[in-house]
Coordinates of C-alpha atoms in Angstrom, one line a residue:
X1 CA 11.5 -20.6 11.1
X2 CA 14.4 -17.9 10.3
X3 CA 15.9 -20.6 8.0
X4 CA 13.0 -21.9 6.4
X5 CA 12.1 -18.3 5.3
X6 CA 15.4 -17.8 3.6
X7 CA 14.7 -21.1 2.1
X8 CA 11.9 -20.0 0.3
X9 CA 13.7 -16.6 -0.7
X10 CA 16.5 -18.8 -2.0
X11 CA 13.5 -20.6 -4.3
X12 CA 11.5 -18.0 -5.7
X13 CA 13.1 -16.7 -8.4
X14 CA 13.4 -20.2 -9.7
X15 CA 9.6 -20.8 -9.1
X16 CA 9.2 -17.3 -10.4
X17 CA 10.9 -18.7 -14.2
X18 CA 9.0 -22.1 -13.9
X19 CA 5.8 -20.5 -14.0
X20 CA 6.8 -18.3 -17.3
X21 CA 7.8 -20.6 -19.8
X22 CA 9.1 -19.2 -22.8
X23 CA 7.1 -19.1 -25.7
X24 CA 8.3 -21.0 -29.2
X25 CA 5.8 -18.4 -31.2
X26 CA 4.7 -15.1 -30.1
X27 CA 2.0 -12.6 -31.9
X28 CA 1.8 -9.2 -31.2
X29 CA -1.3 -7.3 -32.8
X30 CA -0.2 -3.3 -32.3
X31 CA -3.3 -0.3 -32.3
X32 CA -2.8 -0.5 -36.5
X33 CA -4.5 -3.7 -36.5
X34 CA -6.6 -3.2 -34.5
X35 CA -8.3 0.1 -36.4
X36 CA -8.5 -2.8 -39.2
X37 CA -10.7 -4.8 -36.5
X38 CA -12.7 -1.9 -35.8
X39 CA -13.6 -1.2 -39.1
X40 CA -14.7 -5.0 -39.9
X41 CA -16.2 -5.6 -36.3
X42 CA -18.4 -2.2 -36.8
X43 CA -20.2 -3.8 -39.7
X44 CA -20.5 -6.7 -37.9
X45 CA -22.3 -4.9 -34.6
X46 CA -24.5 -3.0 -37.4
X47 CA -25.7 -6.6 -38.3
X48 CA -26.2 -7.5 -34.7
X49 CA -28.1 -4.7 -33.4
X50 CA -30.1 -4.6 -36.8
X51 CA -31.5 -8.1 -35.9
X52 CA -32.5 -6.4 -32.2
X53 CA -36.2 -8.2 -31.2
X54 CA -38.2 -5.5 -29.0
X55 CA -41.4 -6.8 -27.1
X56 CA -44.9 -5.7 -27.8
X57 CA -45.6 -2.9 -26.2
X58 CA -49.6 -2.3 -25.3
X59 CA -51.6 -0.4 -22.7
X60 CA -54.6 1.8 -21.7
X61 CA -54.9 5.6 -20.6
X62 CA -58.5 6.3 -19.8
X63 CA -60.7 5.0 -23.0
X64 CA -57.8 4.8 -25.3
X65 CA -56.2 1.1 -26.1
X66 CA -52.7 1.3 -27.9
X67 CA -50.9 -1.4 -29.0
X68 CA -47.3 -1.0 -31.0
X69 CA -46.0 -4.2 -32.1
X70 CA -43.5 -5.6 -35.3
X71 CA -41.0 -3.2 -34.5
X72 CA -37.8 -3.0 -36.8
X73 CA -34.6 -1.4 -37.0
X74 CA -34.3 0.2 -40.3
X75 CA -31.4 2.1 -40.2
X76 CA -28.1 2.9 -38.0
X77 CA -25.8 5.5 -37.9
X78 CA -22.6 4.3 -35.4
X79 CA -20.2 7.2 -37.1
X80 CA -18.6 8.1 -33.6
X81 CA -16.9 4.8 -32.5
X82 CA -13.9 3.5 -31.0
X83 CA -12.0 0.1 -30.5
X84 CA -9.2 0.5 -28.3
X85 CA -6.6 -1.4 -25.7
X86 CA -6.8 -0.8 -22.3
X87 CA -4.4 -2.8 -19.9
X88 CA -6.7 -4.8 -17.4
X89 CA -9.5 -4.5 -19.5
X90 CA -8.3 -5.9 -22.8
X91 CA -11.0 -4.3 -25.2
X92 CA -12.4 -1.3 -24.7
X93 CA -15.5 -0.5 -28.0
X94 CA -17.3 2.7 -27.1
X95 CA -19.8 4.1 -29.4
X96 CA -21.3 7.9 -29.0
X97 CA -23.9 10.0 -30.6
X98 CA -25.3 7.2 -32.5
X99 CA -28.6 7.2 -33.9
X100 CA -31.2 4.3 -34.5
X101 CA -33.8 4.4 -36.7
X102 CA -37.1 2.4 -36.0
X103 CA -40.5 1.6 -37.6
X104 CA -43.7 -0.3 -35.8
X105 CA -47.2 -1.3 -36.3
X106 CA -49.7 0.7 -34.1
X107 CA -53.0 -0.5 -33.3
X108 CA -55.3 2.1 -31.3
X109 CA -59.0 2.0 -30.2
X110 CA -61.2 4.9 -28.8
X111 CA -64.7 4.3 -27.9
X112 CA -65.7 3.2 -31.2
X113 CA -62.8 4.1 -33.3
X114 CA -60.3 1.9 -34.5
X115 CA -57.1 2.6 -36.3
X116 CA -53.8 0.8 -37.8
X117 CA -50.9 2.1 -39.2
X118 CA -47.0 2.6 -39.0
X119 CA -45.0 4.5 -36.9
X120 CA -41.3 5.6 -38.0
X121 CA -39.3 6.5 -35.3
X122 CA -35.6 7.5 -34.3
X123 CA -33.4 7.0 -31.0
X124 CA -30.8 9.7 -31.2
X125 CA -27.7 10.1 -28.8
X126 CA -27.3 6.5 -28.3
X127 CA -24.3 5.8 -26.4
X128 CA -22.8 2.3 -26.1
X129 CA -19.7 1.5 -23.8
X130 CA -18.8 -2.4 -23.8
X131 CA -14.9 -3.7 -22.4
X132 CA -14.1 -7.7 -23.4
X133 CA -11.8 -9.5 -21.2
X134 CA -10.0 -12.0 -23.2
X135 CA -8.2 -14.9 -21.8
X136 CA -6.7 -18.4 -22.1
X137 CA -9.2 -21.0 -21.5
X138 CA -8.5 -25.2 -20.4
X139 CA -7.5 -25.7 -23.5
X140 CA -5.1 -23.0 -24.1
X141 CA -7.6 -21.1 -27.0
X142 CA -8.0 -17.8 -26.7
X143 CA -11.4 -16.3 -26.1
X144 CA -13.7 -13.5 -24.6
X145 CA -14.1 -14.5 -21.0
X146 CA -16.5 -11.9 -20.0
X147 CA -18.0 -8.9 -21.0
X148 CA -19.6 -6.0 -19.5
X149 CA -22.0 -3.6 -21.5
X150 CA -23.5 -0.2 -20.6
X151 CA -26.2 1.2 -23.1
X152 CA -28.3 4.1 -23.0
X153 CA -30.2 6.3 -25.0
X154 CA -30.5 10.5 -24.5
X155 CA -33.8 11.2 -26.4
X156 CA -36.6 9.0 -28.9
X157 CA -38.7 11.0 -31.2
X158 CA -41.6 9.0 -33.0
X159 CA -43.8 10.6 -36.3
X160 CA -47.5 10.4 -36.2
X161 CA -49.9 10.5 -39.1
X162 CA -53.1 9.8 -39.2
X163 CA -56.9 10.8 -38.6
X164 CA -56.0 10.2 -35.0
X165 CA -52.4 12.1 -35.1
X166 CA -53.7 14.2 -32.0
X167 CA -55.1 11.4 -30.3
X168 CA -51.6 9.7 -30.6
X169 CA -49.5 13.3 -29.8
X170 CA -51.3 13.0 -26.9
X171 CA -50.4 9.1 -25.8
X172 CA -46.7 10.2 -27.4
X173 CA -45.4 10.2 -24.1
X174 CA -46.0 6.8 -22.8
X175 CA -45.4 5.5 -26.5
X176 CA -41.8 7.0 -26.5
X177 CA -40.9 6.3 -23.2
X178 CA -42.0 2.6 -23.2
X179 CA -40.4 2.0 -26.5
X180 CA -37.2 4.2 -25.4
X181 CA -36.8 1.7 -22.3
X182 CA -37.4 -1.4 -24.3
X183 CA -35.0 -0.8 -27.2
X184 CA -32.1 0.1 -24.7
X185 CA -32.8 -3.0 -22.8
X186 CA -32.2 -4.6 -25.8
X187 CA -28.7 -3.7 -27.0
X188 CA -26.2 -5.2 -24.1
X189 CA -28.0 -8.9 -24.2
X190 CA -27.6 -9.0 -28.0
X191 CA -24.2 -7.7 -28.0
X192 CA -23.3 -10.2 -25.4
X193 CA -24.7 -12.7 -27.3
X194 CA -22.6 -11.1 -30.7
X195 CA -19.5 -11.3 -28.6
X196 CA -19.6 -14.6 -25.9
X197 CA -21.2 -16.9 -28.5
X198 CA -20.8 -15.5 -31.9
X199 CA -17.3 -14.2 -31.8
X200 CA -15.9 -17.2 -29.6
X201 CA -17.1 -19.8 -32.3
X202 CA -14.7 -16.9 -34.8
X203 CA -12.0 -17.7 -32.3
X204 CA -12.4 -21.5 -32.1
X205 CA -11.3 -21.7 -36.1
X206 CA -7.7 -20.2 -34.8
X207 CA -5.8 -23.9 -35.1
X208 CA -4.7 -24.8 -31.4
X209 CA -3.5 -28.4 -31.6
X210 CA -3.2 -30.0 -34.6
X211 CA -1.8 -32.2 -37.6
X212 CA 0.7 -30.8 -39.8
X213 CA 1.2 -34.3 -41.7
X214 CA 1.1 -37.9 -41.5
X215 CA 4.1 -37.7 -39.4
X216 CA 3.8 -34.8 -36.5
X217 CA 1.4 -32.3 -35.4
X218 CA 2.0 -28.3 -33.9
X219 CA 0.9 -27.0 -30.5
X220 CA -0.5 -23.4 -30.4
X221 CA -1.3 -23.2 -27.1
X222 CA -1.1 -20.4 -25.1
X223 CA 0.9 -20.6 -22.1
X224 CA -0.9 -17.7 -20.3
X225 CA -3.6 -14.9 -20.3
X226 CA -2.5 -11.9 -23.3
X227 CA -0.5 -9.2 -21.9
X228 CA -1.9 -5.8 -23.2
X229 CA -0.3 -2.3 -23.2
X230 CA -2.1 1.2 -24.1
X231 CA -0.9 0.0 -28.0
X232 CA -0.4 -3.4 -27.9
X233 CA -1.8 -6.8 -27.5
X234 CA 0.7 -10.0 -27.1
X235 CA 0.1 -13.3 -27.0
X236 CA 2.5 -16.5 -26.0
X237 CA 1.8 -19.4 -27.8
X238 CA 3.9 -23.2 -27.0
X239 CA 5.0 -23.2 -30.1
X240 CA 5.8 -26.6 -29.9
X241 CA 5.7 -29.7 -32.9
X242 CA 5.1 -33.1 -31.1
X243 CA 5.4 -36.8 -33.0
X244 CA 2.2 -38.4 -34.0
X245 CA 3.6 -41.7 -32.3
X246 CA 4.2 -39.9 -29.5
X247 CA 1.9 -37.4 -28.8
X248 CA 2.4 -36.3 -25.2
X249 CA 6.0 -35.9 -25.9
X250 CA 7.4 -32.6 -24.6
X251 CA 10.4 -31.0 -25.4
X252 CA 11.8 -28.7 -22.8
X253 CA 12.5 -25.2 -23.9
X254 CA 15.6 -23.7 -23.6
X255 CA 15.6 -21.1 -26.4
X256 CA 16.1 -17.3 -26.3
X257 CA 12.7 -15.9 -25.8
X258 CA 11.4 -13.7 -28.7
X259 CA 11.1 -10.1 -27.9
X260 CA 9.4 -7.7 -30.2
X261 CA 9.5 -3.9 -30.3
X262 CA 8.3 -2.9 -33.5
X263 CA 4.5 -1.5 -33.7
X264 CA 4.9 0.0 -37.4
X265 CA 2.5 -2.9 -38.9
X266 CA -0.2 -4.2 -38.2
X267 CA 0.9 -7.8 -36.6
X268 CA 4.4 -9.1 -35.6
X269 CA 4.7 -12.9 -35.2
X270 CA 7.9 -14.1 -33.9
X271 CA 9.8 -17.2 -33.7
X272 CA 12.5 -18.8 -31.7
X273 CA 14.9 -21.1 -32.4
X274 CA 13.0 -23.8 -30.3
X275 CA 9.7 -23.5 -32.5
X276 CA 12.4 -25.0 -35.3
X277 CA 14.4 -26.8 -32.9
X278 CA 10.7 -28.9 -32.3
X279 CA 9.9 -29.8 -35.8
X280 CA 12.9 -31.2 -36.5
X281 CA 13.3 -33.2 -33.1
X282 CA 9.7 -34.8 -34.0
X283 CA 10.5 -35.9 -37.2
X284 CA 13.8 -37.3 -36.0
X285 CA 11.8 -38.8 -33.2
X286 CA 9.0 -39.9 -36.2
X287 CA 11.8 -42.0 -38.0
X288 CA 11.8 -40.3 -41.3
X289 CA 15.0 -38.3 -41.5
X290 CA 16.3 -41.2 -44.0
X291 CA 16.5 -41.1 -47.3
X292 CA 17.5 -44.4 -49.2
X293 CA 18.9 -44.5 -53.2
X294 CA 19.7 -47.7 -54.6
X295 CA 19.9 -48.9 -58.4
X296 CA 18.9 -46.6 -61.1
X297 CA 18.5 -43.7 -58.3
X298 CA 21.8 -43.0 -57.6
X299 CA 23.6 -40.9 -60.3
X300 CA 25.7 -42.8 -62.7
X301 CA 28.5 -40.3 -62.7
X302 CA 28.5 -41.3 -58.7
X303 CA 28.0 -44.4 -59.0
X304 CA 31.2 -45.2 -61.4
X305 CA 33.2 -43.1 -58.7
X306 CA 32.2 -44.8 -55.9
X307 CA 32.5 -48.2 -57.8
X308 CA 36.0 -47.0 -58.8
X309 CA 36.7 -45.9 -55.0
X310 CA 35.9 -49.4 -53.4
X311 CA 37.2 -51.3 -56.4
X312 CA 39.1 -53.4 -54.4
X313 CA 36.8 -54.6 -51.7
X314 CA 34.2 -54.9 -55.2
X315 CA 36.6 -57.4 -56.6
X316 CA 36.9 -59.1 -53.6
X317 CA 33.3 -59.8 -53.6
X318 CA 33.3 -61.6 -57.2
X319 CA 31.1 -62.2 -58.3
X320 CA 28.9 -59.6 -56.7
X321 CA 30.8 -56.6 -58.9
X322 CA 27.5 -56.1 -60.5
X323 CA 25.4 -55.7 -57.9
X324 CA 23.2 -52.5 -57.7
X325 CA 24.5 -50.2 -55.1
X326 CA 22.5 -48.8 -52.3
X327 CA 23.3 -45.4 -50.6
X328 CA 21.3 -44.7 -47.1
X329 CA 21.5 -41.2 -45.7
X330 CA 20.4 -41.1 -42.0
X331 CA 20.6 -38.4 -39.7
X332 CA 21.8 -39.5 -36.4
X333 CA 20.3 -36.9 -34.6
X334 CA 17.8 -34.5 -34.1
X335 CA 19.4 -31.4 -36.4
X336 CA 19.7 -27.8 -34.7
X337 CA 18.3 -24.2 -36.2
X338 CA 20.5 -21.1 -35.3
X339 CA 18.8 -18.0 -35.9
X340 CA 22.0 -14.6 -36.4
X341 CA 21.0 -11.2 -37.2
X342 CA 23.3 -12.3 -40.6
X343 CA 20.4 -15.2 -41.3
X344 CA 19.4 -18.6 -40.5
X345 CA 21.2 -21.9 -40.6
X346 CA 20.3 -25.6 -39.8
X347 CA 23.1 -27.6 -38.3
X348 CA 23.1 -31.4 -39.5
X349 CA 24.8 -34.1 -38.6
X350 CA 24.3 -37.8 -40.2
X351 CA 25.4 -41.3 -41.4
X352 CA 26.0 -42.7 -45.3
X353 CA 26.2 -46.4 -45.4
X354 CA 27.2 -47.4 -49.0
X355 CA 26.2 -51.2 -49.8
X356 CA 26.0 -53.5 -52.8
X357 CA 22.7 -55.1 -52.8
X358 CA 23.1 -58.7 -54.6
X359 CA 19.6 -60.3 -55.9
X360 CA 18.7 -62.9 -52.8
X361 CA 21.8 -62.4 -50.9
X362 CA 22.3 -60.2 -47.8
X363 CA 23.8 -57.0 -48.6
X364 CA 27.0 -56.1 -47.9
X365 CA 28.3 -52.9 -46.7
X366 CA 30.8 -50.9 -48.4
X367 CA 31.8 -47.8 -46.2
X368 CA 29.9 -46.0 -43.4
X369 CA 31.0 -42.1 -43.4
X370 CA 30.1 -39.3 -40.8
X371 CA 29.0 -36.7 -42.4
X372 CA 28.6 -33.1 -41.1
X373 CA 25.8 -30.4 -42.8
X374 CA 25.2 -27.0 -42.4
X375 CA 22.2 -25.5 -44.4
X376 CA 21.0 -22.5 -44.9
X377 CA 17.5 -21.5 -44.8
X378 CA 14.8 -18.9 -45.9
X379 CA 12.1 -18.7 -43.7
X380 CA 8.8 -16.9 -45.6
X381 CA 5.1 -16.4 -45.2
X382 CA 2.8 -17.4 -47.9
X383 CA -0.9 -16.8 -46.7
X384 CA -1.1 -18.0 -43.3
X385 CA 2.0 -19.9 -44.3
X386 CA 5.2 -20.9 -42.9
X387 CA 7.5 -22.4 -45.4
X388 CA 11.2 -22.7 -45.2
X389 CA 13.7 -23.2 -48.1
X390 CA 16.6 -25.0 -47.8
X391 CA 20.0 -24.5 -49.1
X392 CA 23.4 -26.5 -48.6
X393 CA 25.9 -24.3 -47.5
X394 CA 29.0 -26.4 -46.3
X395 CA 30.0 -30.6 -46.3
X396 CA 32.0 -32.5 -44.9
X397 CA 32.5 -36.4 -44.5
X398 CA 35.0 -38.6 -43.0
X399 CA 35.8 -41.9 -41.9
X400 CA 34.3 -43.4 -38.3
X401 CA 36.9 -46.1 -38.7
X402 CA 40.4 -44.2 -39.1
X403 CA 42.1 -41.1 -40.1
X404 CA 43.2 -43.2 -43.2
X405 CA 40.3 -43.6 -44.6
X406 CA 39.0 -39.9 -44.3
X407 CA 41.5 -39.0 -46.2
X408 CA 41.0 -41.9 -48.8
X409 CA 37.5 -40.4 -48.8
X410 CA 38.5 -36.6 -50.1
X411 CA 37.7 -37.6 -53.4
X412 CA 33.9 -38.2 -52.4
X413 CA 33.5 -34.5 -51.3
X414 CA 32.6 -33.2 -54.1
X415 CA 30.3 -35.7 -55.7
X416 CA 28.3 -36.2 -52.8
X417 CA 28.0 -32.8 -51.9
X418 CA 26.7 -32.3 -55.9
X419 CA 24.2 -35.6 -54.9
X420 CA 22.8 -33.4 -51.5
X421 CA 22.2 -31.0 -54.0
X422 CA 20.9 -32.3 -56.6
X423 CA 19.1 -35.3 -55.2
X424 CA 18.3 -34.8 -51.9
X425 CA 17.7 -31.0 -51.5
X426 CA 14.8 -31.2 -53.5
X427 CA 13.1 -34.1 -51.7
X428 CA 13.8 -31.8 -48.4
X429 CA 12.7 -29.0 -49.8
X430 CA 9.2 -30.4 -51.5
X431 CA 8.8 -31.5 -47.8
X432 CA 8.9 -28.3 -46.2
X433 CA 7.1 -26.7 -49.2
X434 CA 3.2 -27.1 -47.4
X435 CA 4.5 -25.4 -44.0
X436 CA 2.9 -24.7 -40.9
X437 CA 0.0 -22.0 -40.5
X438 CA 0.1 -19.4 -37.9
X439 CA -2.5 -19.1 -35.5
X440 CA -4.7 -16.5 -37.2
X441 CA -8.7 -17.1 -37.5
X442 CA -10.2 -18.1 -40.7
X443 CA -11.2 -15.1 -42.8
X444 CA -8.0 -13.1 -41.8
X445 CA -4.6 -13.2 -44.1
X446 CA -1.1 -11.6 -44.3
X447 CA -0.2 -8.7 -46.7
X448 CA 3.4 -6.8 -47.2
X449 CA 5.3 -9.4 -44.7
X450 CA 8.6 -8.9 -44.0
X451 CA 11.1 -11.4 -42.4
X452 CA 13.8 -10.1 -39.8
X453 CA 16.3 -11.9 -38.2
X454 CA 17.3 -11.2 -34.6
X455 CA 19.6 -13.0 -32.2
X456 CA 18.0 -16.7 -31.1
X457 CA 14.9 -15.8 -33.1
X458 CA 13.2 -14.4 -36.0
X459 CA 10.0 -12.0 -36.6
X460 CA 7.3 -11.7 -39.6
X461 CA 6.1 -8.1 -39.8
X462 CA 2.7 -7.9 -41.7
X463 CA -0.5 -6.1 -42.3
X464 CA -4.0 -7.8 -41.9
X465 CA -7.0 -7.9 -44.6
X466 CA -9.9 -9.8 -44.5
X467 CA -10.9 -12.2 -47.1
X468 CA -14.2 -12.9 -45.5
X469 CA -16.2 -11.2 -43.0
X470 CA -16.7 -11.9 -39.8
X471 CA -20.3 -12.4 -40.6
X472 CA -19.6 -15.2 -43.3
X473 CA -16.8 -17.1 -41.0
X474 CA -19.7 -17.4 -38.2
X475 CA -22.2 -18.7 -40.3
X476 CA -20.1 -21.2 -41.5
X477 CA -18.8 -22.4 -37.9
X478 CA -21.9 -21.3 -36.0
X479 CA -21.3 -24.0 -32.8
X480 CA -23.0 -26.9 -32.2
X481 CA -22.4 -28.0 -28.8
X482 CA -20.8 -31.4 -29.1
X483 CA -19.0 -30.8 -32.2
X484 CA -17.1 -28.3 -30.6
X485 CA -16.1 -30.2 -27.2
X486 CA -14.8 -32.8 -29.4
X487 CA -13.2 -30.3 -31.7
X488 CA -11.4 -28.4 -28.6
X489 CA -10.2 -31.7 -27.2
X490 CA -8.6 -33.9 -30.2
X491 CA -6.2 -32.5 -32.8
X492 CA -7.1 -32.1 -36.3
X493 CA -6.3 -33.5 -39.5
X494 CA -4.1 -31.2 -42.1
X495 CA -6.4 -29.3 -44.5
X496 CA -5.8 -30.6 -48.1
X497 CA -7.6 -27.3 -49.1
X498 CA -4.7 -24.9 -50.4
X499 CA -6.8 -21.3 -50.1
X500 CA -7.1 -22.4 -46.0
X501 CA -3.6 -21.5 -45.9

């Protein structure tokens, strides 16, 4: 029993990092951004409650009959609000002192008297007090798991006009309090509704699984629930690219885990050097890190070096000297990103077979050099963005046959580092040029980003604006219930809409 227990002692700390798996992509959204929430979810409550549907309310006190019905809100005033974190709790909105301005249809009948008319009225010291627990659902979205909602109202004042004005001072009473109990009834289930329907479809535009191009696709989901703070909310996404031809391909992570301190704007998104790492091992898994020149694309002054090079195994092939030459660049595995506080490099190592390609005859292979890349690159945002640029920084090839020929191969340096640059840089480059977007809902964007550089990974400080409102996004993705199970299940095509970027 004694040894059994230590057993377990001995295995909980490695249980302890299996169950936290680093994340490849991390966003943290500080108490700045969320004032910028407040601000654009405010207007969006206003809407809500502004749409609030009270019942009919109708009764009898001796020989009077009153019936108030049609009643709209025509006006609020939510001045004394607040949107704040609160660990445990995620959200906390609390709104005080608000007023609510209302106005009805009345309907009363005494003995033989009948009257109609309007009533305005005003529900002051309305106090609201709603906390949303958000968390990570099956499929690894994030959304507003439940919400709790506490509403009351401290006084309701209603005008009267009318022949009958005394008549209805007098029913005042049961008129006010009736219509005080049925408005405040009112407000929690159609916040609830604002927040666990409305706000949720908001959430499921935030891309969770999907295609970046014909050849991979990006994992965004989260690993576990958000972790919140008194200022901060922080959420670990996989962060992982995955083959289209293999989809349930997983990549272990070994990378430093990103850790960010900064709260000065408004968002921080932070990447490691395994959310890089992952790209580049799909596409090396997807077959398309090759790049093949032959004829009229490979540069003449490289050509007439590299026919002048092999000249003697060219004349040896008489009379296959003029045969077009074919160069094939293949990377023979998956290359590696290391992220410095001094900048970013991509390590990359790969094969150049140099063939003459004679019209219907096999070709025949020249040389086969090792070569050896390191490339810089600048990692920016553009709208909801990811692009990298690359840069050749250093080259080197040599012989896999024999010291001899490495060194008969010096004179190839130079050219074919000027060929990475000129030729193939470009056509890496205008690959990498649509990027990846971040996991941000539709209608939010980037301003003011700024790229840092840290040991193992990298972080993109930023403010938020909205381009849309919250109002306009939800419209356009109200759900529909089988459209979204497929949607949350399946990954999607790449937008070929630039603006959703």
């Amino acid at each position: 029993m004694a040894a059994g227990s230590c057993l377990l002692l001995l295995l909980l700390p490695s249980l302890v990092t299996a169950s936290h798996s680093p994340p490849g992509c991390k966003i943290r959204i500080t108490s700045k951004g969320l004032d910028l929430v407040k601000q654009e979810g405010l207007r969006f409550v206003e809407q809500e409650l502004q749409n609030i549907t009270v019942s009919d309310l109708h009764g009898n006190e001796g020989q009077f009959q009153y019936n108030i019905s049609q009643v709209k809100v025509t006006d609020l005033q939510l001045a004394f609000s607040d949107l704040n974190f609160q660990p445990q709790q995620h959200l906390v909105f609390n709104i005080n002192n608000a007023s609510i301005s209302l106005r009805f249809r009345r309907q009363l009948l005494y003995w033989f008297f009948y009257d109609i008319g309007s009533i305005n009225a005003s529900a002051d010291g309305v106090h609201i007090y709603t906390v949303l627990q958000l968390a990570k659902d099956e499929a690894g979205r994030l959304k507003i798991s439940n919400m709790t909602c506490n509403a009351s109202i401290a006084r309701m004042h209603a005008g009267f006009s009318g022949t009958l004005r005394k008549v209805y001072e007098f029913l005042s009473t049961f008129i006010v309090t009736g219509m005080r109990f049925l408005l405040s009834q009112q407000i929690c289930p159609s916040l609830e509704h604002a927040s666990l329907v409305l706000l949720n479809s908001l959430l499921d535009t935030v891309p969770v699984r999907n295609y970046v191009d014909e050849h991979i696709g990006i994992d965004y989901s989260l690993l576990r629930d958000p972790s919140v703070s008194t200022d901060t909310l922080d959420l670990d996404f996989k962060g992982m690219f995955f083959p289209r031809v293999r989809e349930d391909q997983e990549l272990e992570n070994h990378a430093v885990e990103p850790v960010i301190k900064e709260t000065e704007r408004m968002v921080y998104v932070a990447f490691s050097e395994y959310f890089f790492d992952s790209a580049m091992h799909s596409y090396f898994q997807a077959g398309v890190l090759t790049i093949e020149l032959q004829g009229e694309k490979v540069p003449k002054d490289l050509e007439v070096l590299l026919r002048a090079t092999f000249f003697g195994t060219i004349f040896m092939l008489s009379p296959s000297v003029d045969a077009p030459l074919r160069l094939v660049l293949q990377v023979s595995a998956p290359p590696r990103c290391t992220i410095k506080p001094s900048g970013t490099s991509v390590s990359v190592s790969a094969f150049l077979n140099i063939s003459l390609v004679p019209p219907d005859r096999p070709p025949v292979q020249l040389s086969s050099m090792a070569m050896e890349t390191k490339l810089s690159a600048k990692v920016f945002l553009q709208g909801k963005a990811l692009r990298v640029q690359m840069d050749l920084r250093r080259f080197r090839i040599y012989s896999k046959q024999s010291a001899l020929e490495s060194l008969a191969l010096f004179s190839l340096q130079a050219p074919l580092k000027t060929l990475l640059q000129l030729t193939i840089m470009p056509i890496i480059n205008e690959r990498t040029k649509k990027g990846v977007q971040i996991p941000l809902p539709e209608g939010m964007d980037f301003t003011r980003e700024v790229v840092t550089n840290h040991a193992g990974f990298l972080t993109v400080g930023a403010d938020l604006h909205f381009s849309k409102g919250l109002r306009e996004v939800i419209e356009k993705y109200r759900p529909v219930p089988t459209a979204a199970a497929y949607s949350s299940s399946r990954p999607t095509e790449p937008s070929l809409d630039p603006s959703s970027l």
